[in-house]
mmCIF file of C-alpha atoms in Angstrom:
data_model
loop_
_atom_site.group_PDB
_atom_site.id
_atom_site.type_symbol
_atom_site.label_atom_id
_atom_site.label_comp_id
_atom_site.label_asym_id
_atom_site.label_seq_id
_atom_site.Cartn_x
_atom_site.Cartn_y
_atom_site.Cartn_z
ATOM 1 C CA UNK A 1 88.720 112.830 80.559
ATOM 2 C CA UNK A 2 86.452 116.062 80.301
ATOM 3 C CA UNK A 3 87.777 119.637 80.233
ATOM 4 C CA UNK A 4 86.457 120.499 84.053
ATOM 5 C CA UNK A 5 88.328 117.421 85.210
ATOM 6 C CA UNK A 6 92.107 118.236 83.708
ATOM 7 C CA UNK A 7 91.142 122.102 84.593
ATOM 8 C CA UNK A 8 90.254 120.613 88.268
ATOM 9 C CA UNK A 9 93.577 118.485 88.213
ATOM 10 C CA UNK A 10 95.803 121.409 86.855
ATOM 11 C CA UNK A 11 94.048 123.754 89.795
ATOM 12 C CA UNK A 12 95.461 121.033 92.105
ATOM 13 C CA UNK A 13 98.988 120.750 90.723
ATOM 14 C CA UNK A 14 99.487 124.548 90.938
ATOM 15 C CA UNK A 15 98.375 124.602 94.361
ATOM 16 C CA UNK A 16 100.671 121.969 95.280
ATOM 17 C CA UNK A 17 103.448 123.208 93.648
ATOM 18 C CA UNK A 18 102.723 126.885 95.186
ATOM 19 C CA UNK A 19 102.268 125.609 98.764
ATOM 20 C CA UNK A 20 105.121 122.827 99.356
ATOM 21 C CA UNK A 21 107.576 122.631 96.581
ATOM 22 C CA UNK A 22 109.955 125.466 97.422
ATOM 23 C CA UNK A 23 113.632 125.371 97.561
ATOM 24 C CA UNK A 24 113.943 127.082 101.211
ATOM 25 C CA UNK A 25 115.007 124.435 103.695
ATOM 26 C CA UNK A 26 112.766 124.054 106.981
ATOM 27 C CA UNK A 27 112.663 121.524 110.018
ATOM 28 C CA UNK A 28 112.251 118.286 109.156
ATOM 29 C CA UNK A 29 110.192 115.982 110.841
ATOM 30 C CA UNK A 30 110.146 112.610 113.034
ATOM 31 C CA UNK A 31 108.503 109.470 111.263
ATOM 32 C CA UNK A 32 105.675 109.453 113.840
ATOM 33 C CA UNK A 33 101.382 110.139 114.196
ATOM 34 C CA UNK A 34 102.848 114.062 114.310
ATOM 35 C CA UNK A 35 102.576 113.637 110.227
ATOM 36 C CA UNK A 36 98.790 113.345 110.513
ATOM 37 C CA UNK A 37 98.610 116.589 111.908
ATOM 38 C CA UNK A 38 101.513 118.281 110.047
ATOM 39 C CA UNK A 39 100.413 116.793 106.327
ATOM 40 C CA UNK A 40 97.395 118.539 105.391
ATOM 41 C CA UNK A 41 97.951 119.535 101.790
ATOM 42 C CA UNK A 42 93.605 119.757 101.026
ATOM 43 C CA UNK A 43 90.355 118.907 102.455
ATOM 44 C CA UNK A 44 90.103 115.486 100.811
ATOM 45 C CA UNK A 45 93.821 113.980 101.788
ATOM 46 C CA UNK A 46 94.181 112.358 105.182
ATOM 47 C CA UNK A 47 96.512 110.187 106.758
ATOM 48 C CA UNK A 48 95.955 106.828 107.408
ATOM 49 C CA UNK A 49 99.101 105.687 109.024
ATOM 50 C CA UNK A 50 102.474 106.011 109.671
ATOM 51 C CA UNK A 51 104.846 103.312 110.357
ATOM 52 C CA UNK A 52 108.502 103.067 111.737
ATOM 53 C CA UNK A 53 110.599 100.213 109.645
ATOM 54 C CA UNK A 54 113.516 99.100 111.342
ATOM 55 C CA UNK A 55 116.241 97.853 109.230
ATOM 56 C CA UNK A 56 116.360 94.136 108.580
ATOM 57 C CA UNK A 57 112.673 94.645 109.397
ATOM 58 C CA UNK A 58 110.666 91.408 106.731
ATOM 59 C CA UNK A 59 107.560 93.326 104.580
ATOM 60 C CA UNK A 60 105.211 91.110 102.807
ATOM 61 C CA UNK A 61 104.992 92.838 100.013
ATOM 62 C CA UNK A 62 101.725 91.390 97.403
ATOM 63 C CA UNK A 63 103.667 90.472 94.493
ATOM 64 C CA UNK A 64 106.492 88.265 96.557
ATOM 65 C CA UNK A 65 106.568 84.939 97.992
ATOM 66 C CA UNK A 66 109.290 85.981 100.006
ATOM 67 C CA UNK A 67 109.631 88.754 102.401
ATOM 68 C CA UNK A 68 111.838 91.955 101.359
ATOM 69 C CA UNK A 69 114.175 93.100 104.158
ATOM 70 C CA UNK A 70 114.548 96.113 105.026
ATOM 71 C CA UNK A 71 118.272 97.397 104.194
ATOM 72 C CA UNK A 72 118.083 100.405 106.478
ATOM 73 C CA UNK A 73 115.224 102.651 108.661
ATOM 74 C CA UNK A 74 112.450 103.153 106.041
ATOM 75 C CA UNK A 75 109.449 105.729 107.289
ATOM 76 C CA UNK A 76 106.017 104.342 105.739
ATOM 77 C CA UNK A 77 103.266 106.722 105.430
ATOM 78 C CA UNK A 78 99.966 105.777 103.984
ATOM 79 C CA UNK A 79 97.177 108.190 102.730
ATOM 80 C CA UNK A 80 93.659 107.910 101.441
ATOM 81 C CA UNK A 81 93.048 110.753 98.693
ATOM 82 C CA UNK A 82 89.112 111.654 98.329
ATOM 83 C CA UNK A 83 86.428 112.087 97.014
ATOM 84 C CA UNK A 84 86.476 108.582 96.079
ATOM 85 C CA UNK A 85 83.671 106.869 93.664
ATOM 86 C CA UNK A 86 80.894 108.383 95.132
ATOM 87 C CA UNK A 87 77.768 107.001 92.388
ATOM 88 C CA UNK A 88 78.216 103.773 94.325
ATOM 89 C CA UNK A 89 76.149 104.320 97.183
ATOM 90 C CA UNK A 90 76.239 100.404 98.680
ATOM 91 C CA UNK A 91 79.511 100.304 100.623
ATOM 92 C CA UNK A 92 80.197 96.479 100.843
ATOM 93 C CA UNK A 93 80.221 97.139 96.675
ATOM 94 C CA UNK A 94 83.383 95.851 95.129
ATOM 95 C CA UNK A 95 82.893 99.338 92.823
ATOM 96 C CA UNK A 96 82.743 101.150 95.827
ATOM 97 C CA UNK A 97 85.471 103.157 96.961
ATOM 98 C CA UNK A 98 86.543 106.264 99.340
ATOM 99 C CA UNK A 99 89.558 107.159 97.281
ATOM 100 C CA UNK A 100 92.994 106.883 96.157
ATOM 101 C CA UNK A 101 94.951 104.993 98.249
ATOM 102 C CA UNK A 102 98.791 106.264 98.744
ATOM 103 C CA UNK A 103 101.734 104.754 100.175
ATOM 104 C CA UNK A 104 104.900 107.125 100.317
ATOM 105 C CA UNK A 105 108.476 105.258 101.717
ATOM 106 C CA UNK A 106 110.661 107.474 102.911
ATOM 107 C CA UNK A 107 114.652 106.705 103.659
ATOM 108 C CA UNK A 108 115.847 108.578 106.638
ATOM 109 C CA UNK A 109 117.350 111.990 106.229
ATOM 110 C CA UNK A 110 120.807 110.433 106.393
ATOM 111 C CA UNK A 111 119.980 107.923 103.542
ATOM 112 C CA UNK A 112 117.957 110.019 101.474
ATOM 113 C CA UNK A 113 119.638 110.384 97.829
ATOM 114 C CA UNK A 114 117.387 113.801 97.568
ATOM 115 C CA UNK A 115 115.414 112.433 94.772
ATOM 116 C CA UNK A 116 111.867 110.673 94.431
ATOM 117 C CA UNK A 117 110.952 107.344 92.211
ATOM 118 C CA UNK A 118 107.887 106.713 92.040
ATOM 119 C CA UNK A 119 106.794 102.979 90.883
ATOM 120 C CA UNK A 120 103.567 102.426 88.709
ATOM 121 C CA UNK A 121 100.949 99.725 89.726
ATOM 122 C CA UNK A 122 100.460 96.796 87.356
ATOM 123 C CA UNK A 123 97.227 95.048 85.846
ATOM 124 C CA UNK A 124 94.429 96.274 87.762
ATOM 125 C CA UNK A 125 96.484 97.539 90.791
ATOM 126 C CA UNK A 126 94.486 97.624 94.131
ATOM 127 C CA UNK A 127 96.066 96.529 97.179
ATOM 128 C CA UNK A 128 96.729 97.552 101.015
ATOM 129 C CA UNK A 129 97.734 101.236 100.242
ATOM 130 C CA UNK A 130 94.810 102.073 102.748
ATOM 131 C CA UNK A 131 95.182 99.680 105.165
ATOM 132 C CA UNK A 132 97.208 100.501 108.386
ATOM 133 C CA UNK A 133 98.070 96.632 108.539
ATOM 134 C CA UNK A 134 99.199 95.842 104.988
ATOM 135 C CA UNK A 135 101.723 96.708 102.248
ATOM 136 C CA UNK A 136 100.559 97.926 98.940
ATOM 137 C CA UNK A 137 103.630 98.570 97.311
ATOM 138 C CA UNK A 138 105.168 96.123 95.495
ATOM 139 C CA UNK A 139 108.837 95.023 95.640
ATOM 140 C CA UNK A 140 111.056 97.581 93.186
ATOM 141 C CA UNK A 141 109.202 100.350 95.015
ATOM 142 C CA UNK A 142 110.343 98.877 98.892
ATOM 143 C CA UNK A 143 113.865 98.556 96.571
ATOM 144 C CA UNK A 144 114.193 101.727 95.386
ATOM 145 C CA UNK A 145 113.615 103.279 99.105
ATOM 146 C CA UNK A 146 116.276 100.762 100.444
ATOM 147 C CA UNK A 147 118.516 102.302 97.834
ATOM 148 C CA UNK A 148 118.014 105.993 98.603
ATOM 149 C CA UNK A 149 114.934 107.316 97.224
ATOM 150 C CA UNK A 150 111.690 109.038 98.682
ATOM 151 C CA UNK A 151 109.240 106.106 96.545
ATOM 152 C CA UNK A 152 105.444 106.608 96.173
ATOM 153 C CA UNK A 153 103.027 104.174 94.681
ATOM 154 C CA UNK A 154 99.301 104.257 94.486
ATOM 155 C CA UNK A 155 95.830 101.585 94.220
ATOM 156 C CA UNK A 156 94.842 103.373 91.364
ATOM 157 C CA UNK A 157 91.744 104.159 93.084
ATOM 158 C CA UNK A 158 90.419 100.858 94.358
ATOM 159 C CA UNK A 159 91.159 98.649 97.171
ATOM 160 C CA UNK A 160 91.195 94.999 95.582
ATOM 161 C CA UNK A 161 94.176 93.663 94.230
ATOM 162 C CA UNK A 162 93.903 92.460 90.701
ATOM 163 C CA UNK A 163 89.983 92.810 90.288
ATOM 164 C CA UNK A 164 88.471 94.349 87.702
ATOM 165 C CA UNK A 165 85.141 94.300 88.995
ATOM 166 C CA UNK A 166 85.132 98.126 90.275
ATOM 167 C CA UNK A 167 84.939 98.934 86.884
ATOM 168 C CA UNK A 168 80.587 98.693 86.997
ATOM 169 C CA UNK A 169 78.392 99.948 89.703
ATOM 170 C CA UNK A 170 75.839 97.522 91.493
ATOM 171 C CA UNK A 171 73.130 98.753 89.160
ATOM 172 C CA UNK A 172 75.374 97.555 86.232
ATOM 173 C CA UNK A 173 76.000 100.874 84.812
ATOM 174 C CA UNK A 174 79.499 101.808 84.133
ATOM 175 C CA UNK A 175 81.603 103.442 86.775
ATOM 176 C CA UNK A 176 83.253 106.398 85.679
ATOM 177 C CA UNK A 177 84.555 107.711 88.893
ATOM 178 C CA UNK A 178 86.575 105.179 89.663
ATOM 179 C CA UNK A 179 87.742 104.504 85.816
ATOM 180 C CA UNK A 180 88.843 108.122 85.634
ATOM 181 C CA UNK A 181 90.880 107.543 88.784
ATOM 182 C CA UNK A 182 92.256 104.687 87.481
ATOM 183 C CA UNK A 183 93.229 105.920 83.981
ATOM 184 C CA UNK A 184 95.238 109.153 85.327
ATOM 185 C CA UNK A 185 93.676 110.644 88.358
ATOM 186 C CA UNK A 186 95.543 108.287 90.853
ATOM 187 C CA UNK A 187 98.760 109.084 88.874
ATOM 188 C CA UNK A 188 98.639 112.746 89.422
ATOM 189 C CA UNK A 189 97.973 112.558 92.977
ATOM 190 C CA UNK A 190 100.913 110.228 93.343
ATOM 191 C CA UNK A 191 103.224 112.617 92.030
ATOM 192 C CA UNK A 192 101.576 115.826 93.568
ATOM 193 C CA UNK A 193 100.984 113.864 97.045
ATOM 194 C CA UNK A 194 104.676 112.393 97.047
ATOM 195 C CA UNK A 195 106.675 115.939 96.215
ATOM 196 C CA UNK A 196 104.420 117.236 98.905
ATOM 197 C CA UNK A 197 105.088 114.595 101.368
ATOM 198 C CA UNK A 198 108.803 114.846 100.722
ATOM 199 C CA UNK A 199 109.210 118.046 101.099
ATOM 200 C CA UNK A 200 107.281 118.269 104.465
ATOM 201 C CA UNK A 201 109.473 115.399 105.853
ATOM 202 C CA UNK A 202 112.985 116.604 104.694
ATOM 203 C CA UNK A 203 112.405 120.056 105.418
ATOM 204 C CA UNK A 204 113.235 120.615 101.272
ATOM 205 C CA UNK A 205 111.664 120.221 97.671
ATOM 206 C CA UNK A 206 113.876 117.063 96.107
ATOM 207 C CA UNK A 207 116.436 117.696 93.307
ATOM 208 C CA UNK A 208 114.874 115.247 91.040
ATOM 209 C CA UNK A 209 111.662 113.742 90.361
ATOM 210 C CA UNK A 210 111.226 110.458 88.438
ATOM 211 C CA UNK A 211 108.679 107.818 87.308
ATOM 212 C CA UNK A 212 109.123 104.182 87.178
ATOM 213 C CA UNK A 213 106.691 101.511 85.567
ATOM 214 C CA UNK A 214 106.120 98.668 83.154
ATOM 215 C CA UNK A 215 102.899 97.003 81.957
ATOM 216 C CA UNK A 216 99.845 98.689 83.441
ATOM 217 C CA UNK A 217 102.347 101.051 85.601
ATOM 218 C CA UNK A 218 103.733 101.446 81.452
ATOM 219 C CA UNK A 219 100.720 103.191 80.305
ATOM 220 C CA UNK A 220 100.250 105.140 83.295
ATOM 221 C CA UNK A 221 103.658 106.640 82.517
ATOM 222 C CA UNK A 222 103.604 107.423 79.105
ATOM 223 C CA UNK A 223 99.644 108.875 80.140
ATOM 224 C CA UNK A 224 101.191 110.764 82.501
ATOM 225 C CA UNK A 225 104.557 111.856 80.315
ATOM 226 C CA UNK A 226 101.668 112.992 77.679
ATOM 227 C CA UNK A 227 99.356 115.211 79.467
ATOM 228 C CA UNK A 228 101.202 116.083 82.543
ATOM 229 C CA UNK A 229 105.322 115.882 81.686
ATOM 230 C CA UNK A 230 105.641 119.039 84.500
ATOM 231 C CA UNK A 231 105.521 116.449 87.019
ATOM 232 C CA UNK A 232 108.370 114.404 86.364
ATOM 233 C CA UNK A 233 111.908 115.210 85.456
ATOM 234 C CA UNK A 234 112.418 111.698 83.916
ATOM 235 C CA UNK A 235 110.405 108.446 83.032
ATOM 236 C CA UNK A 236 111.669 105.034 82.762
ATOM 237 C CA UNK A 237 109.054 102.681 81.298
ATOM 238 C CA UNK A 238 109.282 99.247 79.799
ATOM 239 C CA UNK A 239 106.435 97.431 78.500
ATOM 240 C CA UNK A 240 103.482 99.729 78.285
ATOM 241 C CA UNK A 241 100.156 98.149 78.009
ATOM 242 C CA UNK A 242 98.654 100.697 76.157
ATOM 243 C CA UNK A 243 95.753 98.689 74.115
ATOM 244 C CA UNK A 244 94.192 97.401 76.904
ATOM 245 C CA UNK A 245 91.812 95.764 74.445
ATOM 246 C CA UNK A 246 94.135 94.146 72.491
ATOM 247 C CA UNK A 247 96.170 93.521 75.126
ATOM 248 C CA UNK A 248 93.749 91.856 77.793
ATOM 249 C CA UNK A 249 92.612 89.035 74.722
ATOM 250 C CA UNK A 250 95.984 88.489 74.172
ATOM 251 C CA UNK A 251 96.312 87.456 78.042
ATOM 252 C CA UNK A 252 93.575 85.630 78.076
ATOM 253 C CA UNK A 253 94.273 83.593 75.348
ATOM 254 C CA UNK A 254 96.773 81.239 77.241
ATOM 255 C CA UNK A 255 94.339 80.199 79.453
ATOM 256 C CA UNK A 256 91.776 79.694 77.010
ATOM 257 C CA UNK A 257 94.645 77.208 74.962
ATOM 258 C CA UNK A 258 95.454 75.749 78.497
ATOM 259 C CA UNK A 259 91.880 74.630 79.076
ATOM 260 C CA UNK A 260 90.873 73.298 75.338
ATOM 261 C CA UNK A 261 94.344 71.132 75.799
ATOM 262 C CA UNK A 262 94.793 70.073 79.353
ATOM 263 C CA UNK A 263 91.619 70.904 80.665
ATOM 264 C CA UNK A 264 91.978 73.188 83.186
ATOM 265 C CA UNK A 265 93.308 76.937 83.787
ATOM 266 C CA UNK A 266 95.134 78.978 86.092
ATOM 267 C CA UNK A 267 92.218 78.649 88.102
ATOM 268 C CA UNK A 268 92.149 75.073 89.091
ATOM 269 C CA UNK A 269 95.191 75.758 91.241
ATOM 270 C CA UNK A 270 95.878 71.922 92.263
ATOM 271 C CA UNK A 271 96.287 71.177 88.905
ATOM 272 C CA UNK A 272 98.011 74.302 87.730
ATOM 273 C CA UNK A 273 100.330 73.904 90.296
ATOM 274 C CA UNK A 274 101.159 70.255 89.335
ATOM 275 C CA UNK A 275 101.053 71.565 85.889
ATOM 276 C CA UNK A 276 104.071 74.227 86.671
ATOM 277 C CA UNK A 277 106.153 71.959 88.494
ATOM 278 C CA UNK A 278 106.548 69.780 85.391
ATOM 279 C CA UNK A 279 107.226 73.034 83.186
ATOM 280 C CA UNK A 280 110.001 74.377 85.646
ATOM 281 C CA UNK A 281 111.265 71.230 85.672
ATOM 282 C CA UNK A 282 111.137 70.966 81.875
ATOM 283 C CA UNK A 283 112.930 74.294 81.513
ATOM 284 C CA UNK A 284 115.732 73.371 84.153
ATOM 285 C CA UNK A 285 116.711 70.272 82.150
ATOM 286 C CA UNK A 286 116.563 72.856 78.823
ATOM 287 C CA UNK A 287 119.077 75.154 80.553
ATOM 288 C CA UNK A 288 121.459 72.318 81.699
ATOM 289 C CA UNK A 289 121.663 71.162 78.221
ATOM 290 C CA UNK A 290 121.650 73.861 76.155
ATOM 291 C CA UNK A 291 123.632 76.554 78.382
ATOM 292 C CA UNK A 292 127.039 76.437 76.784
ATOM 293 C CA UNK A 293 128.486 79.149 79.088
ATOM 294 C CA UNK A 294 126.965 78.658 82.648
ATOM 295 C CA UNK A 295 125.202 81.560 82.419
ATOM 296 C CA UNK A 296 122.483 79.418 84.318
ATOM 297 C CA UNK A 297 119.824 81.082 81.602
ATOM 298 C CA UNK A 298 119.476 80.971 78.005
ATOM 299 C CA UNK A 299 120.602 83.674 75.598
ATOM 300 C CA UNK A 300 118.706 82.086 72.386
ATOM 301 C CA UNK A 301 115.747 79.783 73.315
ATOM 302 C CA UNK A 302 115.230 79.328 69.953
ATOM 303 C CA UNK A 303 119.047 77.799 69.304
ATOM 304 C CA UNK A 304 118.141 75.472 72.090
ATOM 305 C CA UNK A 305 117.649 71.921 70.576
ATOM 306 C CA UNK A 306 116.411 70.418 73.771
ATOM 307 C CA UNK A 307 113.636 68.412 73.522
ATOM 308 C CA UNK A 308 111.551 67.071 76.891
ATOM 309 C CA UNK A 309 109.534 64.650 74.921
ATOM 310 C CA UNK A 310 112.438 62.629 73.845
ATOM 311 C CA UNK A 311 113.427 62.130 77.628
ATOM 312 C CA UNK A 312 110.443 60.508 78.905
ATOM 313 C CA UNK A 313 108.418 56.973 78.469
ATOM 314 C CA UNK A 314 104.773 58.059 79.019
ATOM 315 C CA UNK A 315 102.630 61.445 79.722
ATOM 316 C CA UNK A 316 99.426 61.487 81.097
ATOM 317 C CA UNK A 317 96.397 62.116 78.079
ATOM 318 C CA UNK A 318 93.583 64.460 78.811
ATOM 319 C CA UNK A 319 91.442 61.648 80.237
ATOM 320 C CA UNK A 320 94.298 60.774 82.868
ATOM 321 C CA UNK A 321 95.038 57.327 81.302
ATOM 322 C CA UNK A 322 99.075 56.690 80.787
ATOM 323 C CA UNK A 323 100.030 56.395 77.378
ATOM 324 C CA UNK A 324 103.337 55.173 76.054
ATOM 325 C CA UNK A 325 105.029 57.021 73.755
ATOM 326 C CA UNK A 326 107.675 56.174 71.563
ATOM 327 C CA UNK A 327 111.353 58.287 72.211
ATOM 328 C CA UNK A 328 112.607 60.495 69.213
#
């Protein structure tokens, strides 16, 4: 990131800081299309929607198979944070993109514990952040409002989940916009844009501020805990995948294993399926032998003598002919 950029970013966090987050307590406000007008912390933040949850309310959030219910009246407010990626001039672009996309859940005044976790993204984030009809957040952020917290998450910048393609323009040259929102920008506006938000809604600046993430939402903590610790009063991260590098072989390497031995991947996803029913059931009969005290997982995987060869009479080869084999 150059100088002018974390000079530009700084410039924002004082005005942010100057403008909303005071300790004086003022009217609070309904959960309603009144936000769009009231929340205008800069020229390039708008609001996109605001949504009423009801409790017991079902949200599809993207990384559950399963609805999350709503445990009590949740207010969802959505922003889009500009300028965006603005080298990419074709719109229907995968690397284009009109900015950061925000989602902010906010307990009702009652519930509210006066503090804010924010949740970081994972992989390559994306998701419905912008989108008046969608969730973007994923499930421990919808959790952490149902327990009491103001929660904020973010896209990272872009609005497809779990595609790195943004990361090039059309003409194939590399797109730095949307890489520098992705590697911190989106982060600071989360935290700036949340604080902001809360205090608006509540009528007062939160007691406490902290940061939650793991893998990708990992290194945006500890990149954020680096450069910009003023933003948070705690972090909580697990996991960080901080060589992305190193780290993206290693998860590709699985797959690459997968398809030299059984010949397919992931993405053959009849046979992957198929593939992941026998391995669940595999690791069900490993638990029910080797799980001494019903903890219905296993402590020691390694101490687990269990073998699923030795329980069956044929397997199916590469070439999908049935082969006996003999029981150990």
């Amino acid at each position: 990131m150059s100088i002018m950029n974390g000079r530009r970013i700084r410039a924002v966090l004082l005005l942010a800081t100057c403008c909303y987050l005071t300790p004086a307590v003022a009217d609070t406000l309904p959960c309603d299309d009144g936000i769009k007008t009231a929340f205008r912390p800069d020229a390039d933040t708008k609001v996109v929607a605001v949504r009423l949850v009801k409790k017991d309310e079902e949200l599809k959030a993207p990384d559950a198979q399963q609805p999350v219910t709503a445990a009590a009246d949740l207010c969802l407010v959505k922003l889009l944070v500009g300028p965006g990626a603005t080298a990419e001039k074709d719109k229907n672009a995968r690397s284009y993109s009109e900015g950061i996309g925000i989602e902010v859940w906010l307990p009702t005044q009652a519930n509210w514990n006066e503090r804010i976790r924010n949740y970081g993204g994972g992989g390559w984030v994306g998701g419905g952040h912008r989108h008046a009809d969608k969730v973007g957040s994923k499930v421990p952020a919808i959790v952490n409002a149902n327990i009491g917290y103001a929660s904020g998450t973010t896209d990272a910048g872009q609005p497809w989940y779990q595609d790195g393609s943004f990361t090039f323009l059309s003409d194939g040259k590399v797109n730095t916009e949307s890489l520098r929102d992705f590697s911190v920008r989106a982060m600071v506006e989360q935290a700036v844009k949340t604080k902001a938000l809360v205090s608006l809604y509540y009528g007062k600046a939160p007691k406490y501020t902290y940061y939650d993430g793991h893998s990708q939402g990992g290194r945006q903590g500890m990149k954020i805990a680096q450069e910009y610790p003023e933003l948070y009063d705690g972090y909580m991260i697990a996991q960080p995948a901080l060589n992305i590098a190193k780290f993206g072989t290693a998860g590709l390497y699985p797959q690459i294993v997968m398809k030299t031995e059984l010949g397919f991947t992931a993405a053959n996803k009849p046979e992957a399926a198929a593939f992941a029913t026998r391995v669940a059931a595999a690791s069900k009969r490993a638990v029910a032998v080797c799980d001494k005290t019903g903890l219905g997982f296993l402590l020691d995987p390694f101490n687990c003598d269990y073998n699923p060869r030795a329980r069956c009479r044929h397997i199916v080869c590469r070439r999908g002919r049935r082969r006996r084999i003999r029981q150990e």
